[in-house]
Amino acid sequence: MIQQTTAVFLKDFQSELRTRYAINALVMFVITTLSIILFSIGGERVSLDVLAGMLWVVIFFSAMSGLSRSFVSEEERGTTMTLQLLAQPAVVYFGKLLFNLVLILSINTLVVTLYVLLIPLFVVQSASIFFLTLFLGSVGLACASTIIAAIIAKANSKGTLYPVLSFPILLPLLMTVMNATKLSLDGAPFTEATGEFRVLISYSVVLVAVSWVLFDYVWKD
Amino acid sequence: MKYKFWKILLGIWLALVIIVGFSFDIVDSPQNWNEFPNIPGLENKARIIFFHVPTAWIAVIAFLMAMVNGIRYLQKNDLEYDVRSSSAAGLGLIFCILATVTGAIWAKFNWGAYWNWDPRQTSIFVLMLIYGAYFALRSAIEVDEKRASLSAVYAIIAFVTVPFFVFIMPRMMSGLHPGSASDEGAGPVVDFSMDTTMYIVFLASLFGFTLLYLWIYELRVRLGMIELRYESLRSHE
């Protein structure tokens, strides 16, 4: 099963490298959003709370514009049937999850690098909290958005529906990571953020478990 | 005909609840059976409990029923459960809006603002978002079976994320809503500030509203089933 999962992942990864469909659009999306934020901030001293929140606004919307590709492209290219015949649902799910995870982690690396470089006020005081939050937040984002992507791939008006369906599901995650990012900017000790990390880990575990059980119903026509 | 009796009774019951809820006096130390206790900080505004809390309760119950019927649909593949699920969700959305609006009006007079992201307000807002997303999803899928299974899956996923708010909310903000742990003014109303009269009226209202919900729910399910049969008959012609 692990072999098959990596095969699905590699298939997506290679077709992404070949077409660069998601990655090109995503990089431009991140740059556009960040420049809008920079324009709106101007020379003002914005509070750290707002900066922490804004970072996750950028991450949320880049995820929403990129992560649905994994399933939508299968529907658009008409390859869903082939994949249904060749692989078990669970294999497809975990392959796509892995792909989305790699995609969101690389996008978030870009977002955070640009954010730190372009906004001098955004100084991370406790790096351990910040990077663990970023990592666990990305994992949670990928876990929640993969199953939603599978759902909207079967619906009309996919692009607008994706953030609408994902937002209520992602809200607990977003509230937690914003809180944890604030803590890291304030330079809180690591022990203060363990509650947040526990929420993030259990969130990912619960969503993966539920998605795994329910994916059959979404995937089969 | 045999069902008509309890419907009339329910009408009288709810009318009584409304009359009693508005007309009984609020006094400092109630002596008679037709007086409510004075809850410091709430006074006459405490009367909202008879109408606002039942609507919020039904908004949650309807969500639960939508999810349970969604699970049943996935098990049995019978479109009747989808009709049940969407009927419950439709009513849930209406009651959710009612609870939000009555709560916001009350908040304007008690807290000074219609909206201030109190934990309860945030959670009812999330519930409304889930209902909204559920119907946005339903309207975007044309095939009946696909719509049923996908919206059932969505309802289940939305349901499992709800418990996280219980852990997150207290860390994020303190509550002003009567009944929340950090509320010092009115205290947990439901626990000890209500006396027997108030408690009985509250339970009567809760009971009446739940029956009203079940009545409309059954009507909608029957209507939905007729529509479903009509569609299938027309497609066979």
XYZ file of C-alpha atoms in Angstrom:
458
model
C 0.000 0.000 0.000
C 2.844 2.390 0.820
C 4.358 1.629 -2.567
C 1.100 2.407 -4.351
C 0.599 5.571 -2.324
C 4.017 6.866 -3.295
C 3.231 5.935 -6.906
C 0.102 8.138 -6.855
C 2.107 10.888 -5.185
C 4.929 10.640 -7.755
C 2.414 10.704 -10.601
C 0.952 13.971 -9.328
C 4.359 15.362 -8.522
C 5.737 14.638 -11.980
C 2.711 15.978 -13.820
C 2.982 19.103 -11.679
C 6.659 19.505 -12.583
C 5.794 19.039 -16.227
C 2.925 21.518 -16.389
C 3.715 23.745 -13.364
C 0.021 24.496 -13.371
C -0.472 24.941 -9.633
C 2.951 26.206 -8.677
C 3.141 29.083 -11.205
C -0.289 30.390 -10.295
C 0.414 29.953 -6.593
C 3.715 31.846 -6.592
C 2.099 34.736 -8.423
C -0.851 34.599 -6.032
C 1.434 34.843 -3.001
C 3.368 37.762 -4.501
C 0.167 39.615 -5.396
C -1.378 39.158 -1.976
C 1.783 40.178 -0.161
C 2.154 43.319 -2.226
C -1.445 44.281 -1.483
C -0.686 43.876 2.208
C 2.506 45.936 1.869
C 0.637 48.713 0.054
C -2.083 48.796 2.668
C 0.392 48.852 5.565
C 2.514 51.608 4.019
C 4.792 53.084 6.631
C 2.470 52.422 9.571
C 3.399 50.529 12.696
C 0.987 47.646 12.659
C 0.493 45.632 15.845
C 1.981 42.158 16.032
C -1.453 40.587 16.458
C -2.562 41.939 13.106
C 0.656 40.804 11.410
C 0.290 37.295 12.821
C -3.316 37.149 11.637
C -2.445 38.486 8.214
C 0.245 35.852 7.676
C -2.404 33.169 8.076
C -4.850 35.028 5.861
C -2.254 34.840 3.087
C -1.580 31.167 3.796
C -5.296 30.295 3.921
C -6.115 31.893 0.597
C -3.035 30.519 -1.173
C -4.009 27.068 0.075
C -7.540 27.645 -1.178
C -6.322 28.633 -4.624
C -3.858 25.765 -4.989
C -4.876 22.657 -3.079
C -8.056 21.863 -5.013
C -5.959 21.191 -8.135
C -5.109 17.648 -7.086
C -8.673 16.396 -7.562
C -10.089 19.001 -9.940
C -7.379 18.288 -12.516
C -8.311 14.582 -12.508
C -11.907 15.506 -13.296
C -10.920 18.044 -15.950
C -8.546 15.712 -17.741
C -11.031 12.870 -17.449
C -8.561 10.592 -15.688
C -10.774 9.878 -12.670
C -12.116 6.613 -14.091
C -8.650 5.265 -14.828
C -7.483 6.073 -11.347
C -10.612 4.444 -9.883
C -9.842 1.260 -11.795
C -6.143 1.160 -11.034
C -5.949 2.068 -7.363
C -7.899 1.575 -4.162
C -9.644 4.666 -2.728
C -7.430 4.766 0.362
C -4.305 4.706 -1.805
C -5.602 7.602 -3.902
C -6.518 9.559 -0.796
C -3.148 9.203 0.888
C -1.279 9.883 -2.351
C -3.189 13.119 -2.846
C -2.777 14.027 0.822
C 0.988 13.582 0.504
C 1.054 15.724 -2.627
C -0.993 18.486 -1.005
C 1.249 18.328 2.050
C 4.391 18.849 -0.043
C 2.687 21.623 -1.999
C 1.457 23.524 1.060
C 4.790 23.134 2.880
C 6.735 24.578 -0.043
C 4.221 27.414 -0.502
C 4.331 28.249 3.197
C 8.122 28.321 3.129
C 7.908 30.884 0.356
C 5.216 32.920 2.125
C 7.108 33.050 5.411
C 10.441 33.871 3.772
C 8.914 36.773 1.843
C 6.905 37.889 4.876
C 9.971 38.056 7.118
C 12.070 39.785 4.451
C 9.473 42.366 3.424
C 7.922 43.267 6.764
C 10.669 44.388 9.155
C 8.267 44.541 12.109
C 7.603 40.822 11.867
C 10.344 39.464 14.121
C 9.994 35.954 15.478
C 11.107 35.834 19.120
C 10.759 32.125 19.823
C 11.694 30.257 16.684
C 10.793 26.802 18.036
C 7.145 27.741 18.579
C 6.944 29.510 15.243
C 8.336 26.724 13.085
C 6.432 23.970 14.865
C 3.233 26.022 14.455
C 3.974 26.542 10.792
C 4.648 22.840 10.262
C 1.650 21.547 12.224
C -0.567 24.240 10.719
C 0.447 23.178 7.210
C -0.215 19.532 8.037
C -3.672 20.380 9.410
C -4.443 22.550 6.409
C -3.507 19.750 4.015
C -5.533 17.169 5.988
C -8.700 19.272 5.981
C -8.472 20.628 2.466
C -7.748 17.309 0.726
C -11.141 15.773 1.518
C -12.933 19.056 0.721
C -11.080 19.149 -2.606
C -12.350 15.644 -3.324
C -15.907 16.798 -2.577
C -15.872 19.960 -4.681
C -14.237 18.184 -7.637
C -17.650 16.536 -8.185
C -19.605 19.799 -7.941
C -20.152 22.761 -10.253
C -18.587 26.174 -9.569
C -15.559 24.544 -7.968
C -13.434 27.650 -7.493
C -15.845 29.650 -5.354
C -17.178 26.657 -3.480
C -13.786 25.590 -2.148
C -13.103 28.399 0.343
C -16.803 28.464 1.319
C -16.780 24.784 2.290
C -13.301 24.832 3.827
C -13.632 27.884 6.041
C -15.957 26.474 8.753
C -13.867 23.296 8.856
C -10.584 25.200 9.054
C -11.721 27.815 11.567
C -10.575 25.911 14.702
C -7.202 25.365 13.045
C -6.850 28.991 11.971
C -7.781 30.330 15.405
C -5.215 28.060 17.025
C -2.333 28.838 14.676
C -3.005 32.584 14.885
C -2.857 32.346 18.651
C 0.352 30.298 18.554
C 1.968 32.703 16.066
C 1.139 35.591 18.405
C 2.833 33.697 21.231
C 5.948 33.166 19.111
C 6.110 36.882 18.253
C 5.776 37.804 21.927
C 8.633 35.483 22.773
C 6.642 33.151 25.006
C 8.380 30.087 26.447
C 7.801 26.831 24.609
C 5.703 25.304 27.390
C 3.061 28.006 26.982
C 2.208 26.837 23.475
C 1.920 23.097 24.166
C -1.874 23.383 24.440
C -2.012 24.819 20.929
C 0.203 22.044 19.592
C -1.990 19.407 21.170
C -5.053 20.908 19.472
C -3.235 21.023 16.122
C -2.031 17.418 16.320
C -5.411 16.015 17.381
C -7.133 18.105 14.695
C -4.981 16.540 11.971
C -5.405 13.025 13.357
C -9.199 13.333 13.617
C -9.556 14.760 10.117
C -7.342 12.148 8.487
C -9.230 9.345 10.244
C -12.652 10.694 9.231
C -11.511 11.419 5.672
C -10.106 7.927 5.347
C -13.442 6.384 6.342
C -15.543 8.719 4.189
C -13.351 8.956 1.119
C -14.921 5.851 -0.466
C -18.306 7.579 -0.654
C -16.846 10.680 -2.244
C -14.550 8.986 -4.699
C -16.809 6.280 -6.139
C -19.312 7.384 -8.756
C -57.937 13.774 11.665
C -56.359 11.970 14.580
C -53.253 14.151 14.381
C -55.227 17.367 14.484
C -55.832 17.150 18.224
C -52.245 17.520 19.369
C -51.605 20.291 16.871
C -54.352 22.426 18.408
C -53.009 21.531 21.836
C -49.517 22.611 20.771
C -50.896 25.952 19.578
C -52.544 26.554 22.956
C -49.425 25.365 24.770
C -47.097 27.774 22.937
C -49.592 30.635 23.277
C -49.604 30.035 27.037
C -45.814 29.974 27.147
C -45.669 33.310 25.300
C -48.310 34.946 27.540
C -46.733 33.649 30.739
C -43.212 34.488 29.581
C -44.123 38.106 28.961
C -46.712 38.806 31.637
C -45.395 37.345 34.913
C -43.859 39.979 37.162
C -40.182 40.055 37.952
C -39.687 40.708 41.689
C -36.728 40.566 44.053
C -37.959 37.695 46.186
C -40.795 35.822 44.516
C -43.584 34.697 46.888
C -46.376 33.738 44.533
C -46.396 31.184 41.768
C -46.873 33.877 39.097
C -43.649 35.780 39.764
C -40.143 35.406 38.372
C -36.997 36.093 40.420
C -34.923 39.151 39.636
C -31.547 38.190 38.203
C -29.031 41.010 38.841
C -27.871 42.596 35.587
C -30.642 41.057 33.514
C -33.991 42.179 35.022
C -36.665 42.164 32.296
C -34.115 41.148 29.697
C -34.053 37.693 31.311
C -37.336 36.907 29.537
C -35.419 36.170 26.340
C -34.457 32.802 27.810
C -37.949 31.461 26.994
C -37.580 32.156 23.278
C -33.925 32.527 22.407
C -32.552 29.431 24.104
C -35.104 27.040 22.496
C -34.295 28.372 19.009
C -30.565 27.898 19.600
C -31.266 24.424 21.004
C -33.215 23.477 17.866
C -30.472 24.879 15.612
C -28.075 22.385 17.237
C -30.547 19.464 17.345
C -31.356 19.970 13.649
C -27.668 19.854 12.775
C -27.340 16.602 14.721
C -30.375 15.145 12.920
C -29.000 16.237 9.533
C -25.736 14.464 10.286
C -27.321 11.282 11.658
C -29.597 11.012 8.613
C -26.552 11.654 6.442
C -24.816 8.653 8.019
C -27.960 6.572 7.500
C -28.003 7.582 3.849
C -24.416 6.454 3.389
C -25.300 3.112 5.007
C -28.592 2.404 3.229
C -28.361 4.407 -0.005
C -32.015 5.357 0.338
C -32.898 8.873 -0.819
C -35.512 9.179 1.919
C -32.692 9.770 4.406
C -31.314 12.518 2.218
C -34.722 14.203 2.243
C -34.708 13.877 6.040
C -31.192 15.228 6.270
C -31.812 18.269 4.090
C -35.189 19.001 5.728
C -33.531 19.041 9.146
C -30.724 21.254 7.866
C -33.149 23.690 6.241
C -35.082 24.113 9.473
C -31.838 24.293 11.397
C -30.711 27.221 9.269
C -33.964 29.103 9.933
C -33.750 28.543 13.692
C -30.045 29.386 13.637
C -30.820 32.757 12.045
C -33.636 33.326 14.573
C -31.301 32.568 17.486
C -28.590 34.841 16.090
C -30.947 37.759 15.475
C -32.757 37.535 18.824
C -29.384 37.145 20.554
C -27.924 40.154 18.750
C -30.890 42.378 19.656
C -30.622 41.259 23.271
C -26.871 41.915 23.217
C -27.473 45.475 21.991
C -29.506 46.223 25.124
C -27.476 44.208 27.594
C -23.905 44.655 26.334
C -24.287 47.786 24.224
C -23.386 46.271 20.862
C -25.111 43.912 18.461
C -21.991 41.864 17.966
C -18.811 41.490 19.987
C -17.487 37.974 19.209
C -18.532 36.441 22.482
C -17.756 32.678 22.414
C -21.470 31.861 22.041
C -21.831 34.363 19.239
C -18.778 32.939 17.531
C -20.060 29.389 17.802
C -23.527 30.213 16.439
C -21.793 32.098 13.638
C -19.741 28.999 12.798
C -22.897 26.891 12.851
C -24.505 29.333 10.420
C -21.441 29.146 8.165
C -21.650 25.347 8.164
C -25.344 25.435 7.245
C -24.619 27.990 4.523
C -21.778 25.914 3.087
C -23.947 22.783 3.227
C -26.634 24.395 1.053
C -24.059 26.002 -1.262
C -22.689 22.497 -1.842
C -26.145 20.997 -2.389
C -27.105 23.579 -4.981
C -23.896 22.920 -6.923
C -24.541 19.203 -7.574
C -27.195 18.043 -10.005
C -27.316 14.263 -9.596
C -29.549 13.306 -6.643
C -27.435 10.411 -5.366
C -24.167 12.316 -5.652
C -25.681 15.337 -3.924
C -26.937 13.143 -1.106
C -23.658 11.350 -0.454
C -21.413 14.413 -0.759
C -23.533 16.596 1.492
C -23.719 13.745 4.026
C -19.928 13.484 4.003
C -19.629 17.239 4.428
C -22.039 17.270 7.369
C -20.023 14.551 9.117
C -16.698 16.322 8.575
C -18.164 19.592 9.826
C -19.531 17.780 12.870
C -16.202 16.276 13.953
C -14.468 19.667 13.952
C -17.034 21.233 16.281
C -15.615 19.767 19.544
C -12.347 21.612 18.915
C -14.089 24.896 19.589
C -14.818 23.714 23.119
C -11.079 23.569 23.757
C -10.098 26.636 21.766
C -12.748 29.151 22.817
C -11.831 29.522 26.506
C -8.191 30.120 25.547
C -9.098 32.795 23.031
C -11.643 34.932 24.852
C -13.700 35.267 27.983
C -17.452 34.980 27.797
C -20.088 37.510 28.752
C -22.999 35.274 27.798
C -25.201 34.278 30.753
C -24.333 30.723 31.655
C -20.671 30.824 30.680
C -18.126 30.056 33.375
C -16.445 33.466 33.444
C -19.691 35.409 33.664
C -19.774 37.087 37.068
C -22.739 39.437 36.652
C -25.616 37.129 35.959
C -23.928 33.888 36.890
C -24.789 30.582 35.320
C -28.482 31.361 34.879
C -29.547 27.860 34.081
C -27.942 26.488 37.212
C -29.179 28.471 40.175
C -30.636 31.877 39.375
C -33.856 30.436 37.987
C -36.516 29.498 40.510
C -39.089 26.750 40.033
C -41.648 28.878 38.156
C -39.093 30.163 35.716
C -37.617 26.715 35.262
C -41.017 25.168 34.494
C -41.861 27.881 31.944
C -38.427 27.452 30.370
C -38.826 23.673 30.068
C -42.379 24.092 28.750
C -41.092 26.459 26.094
C -38.268 24.085 25.189
C -40.741 21.235 24.891
C -43.205 23.296 22.823
C -40.546 24.543 20.441
C -39.131 21.035 19.967
C -42.600 19.697 19.083
C -43.127 22.615 16.706
C -39.820 21.786 15.053
C -40.712 18.090 14.715
C -44.091 19.005 13.234
C -42.596 21.270 10.529
C -39.869 18.692 9.996
C -42.385 15.901 9.296
C -44.300 18.196 6.913
C -41.131 18.994 5.005
C -40.093 15.350 4.836
C -43.521 14.378 3.458
C -43.357 17.171 0.914
C -39.822 16.171 -0.041
C -40.859 12.536 -0.518
C -43.791 13.563 -2.747
C -41.464 15.710 -4.851
C -39.023 12.816 -5.114
C -41.767 10.420 -6.279
C -43.117 12.991 -8.708
C -39.663 13.441 -10.230
C -39.129 9.705 -10.624
C -42.606 9.216 -12.164
C -41.992 12.009 -14.626
C -38.611 10.633 -15.669
C -40.194 7.199 -16.354
C -42.727 8.575 -18.790
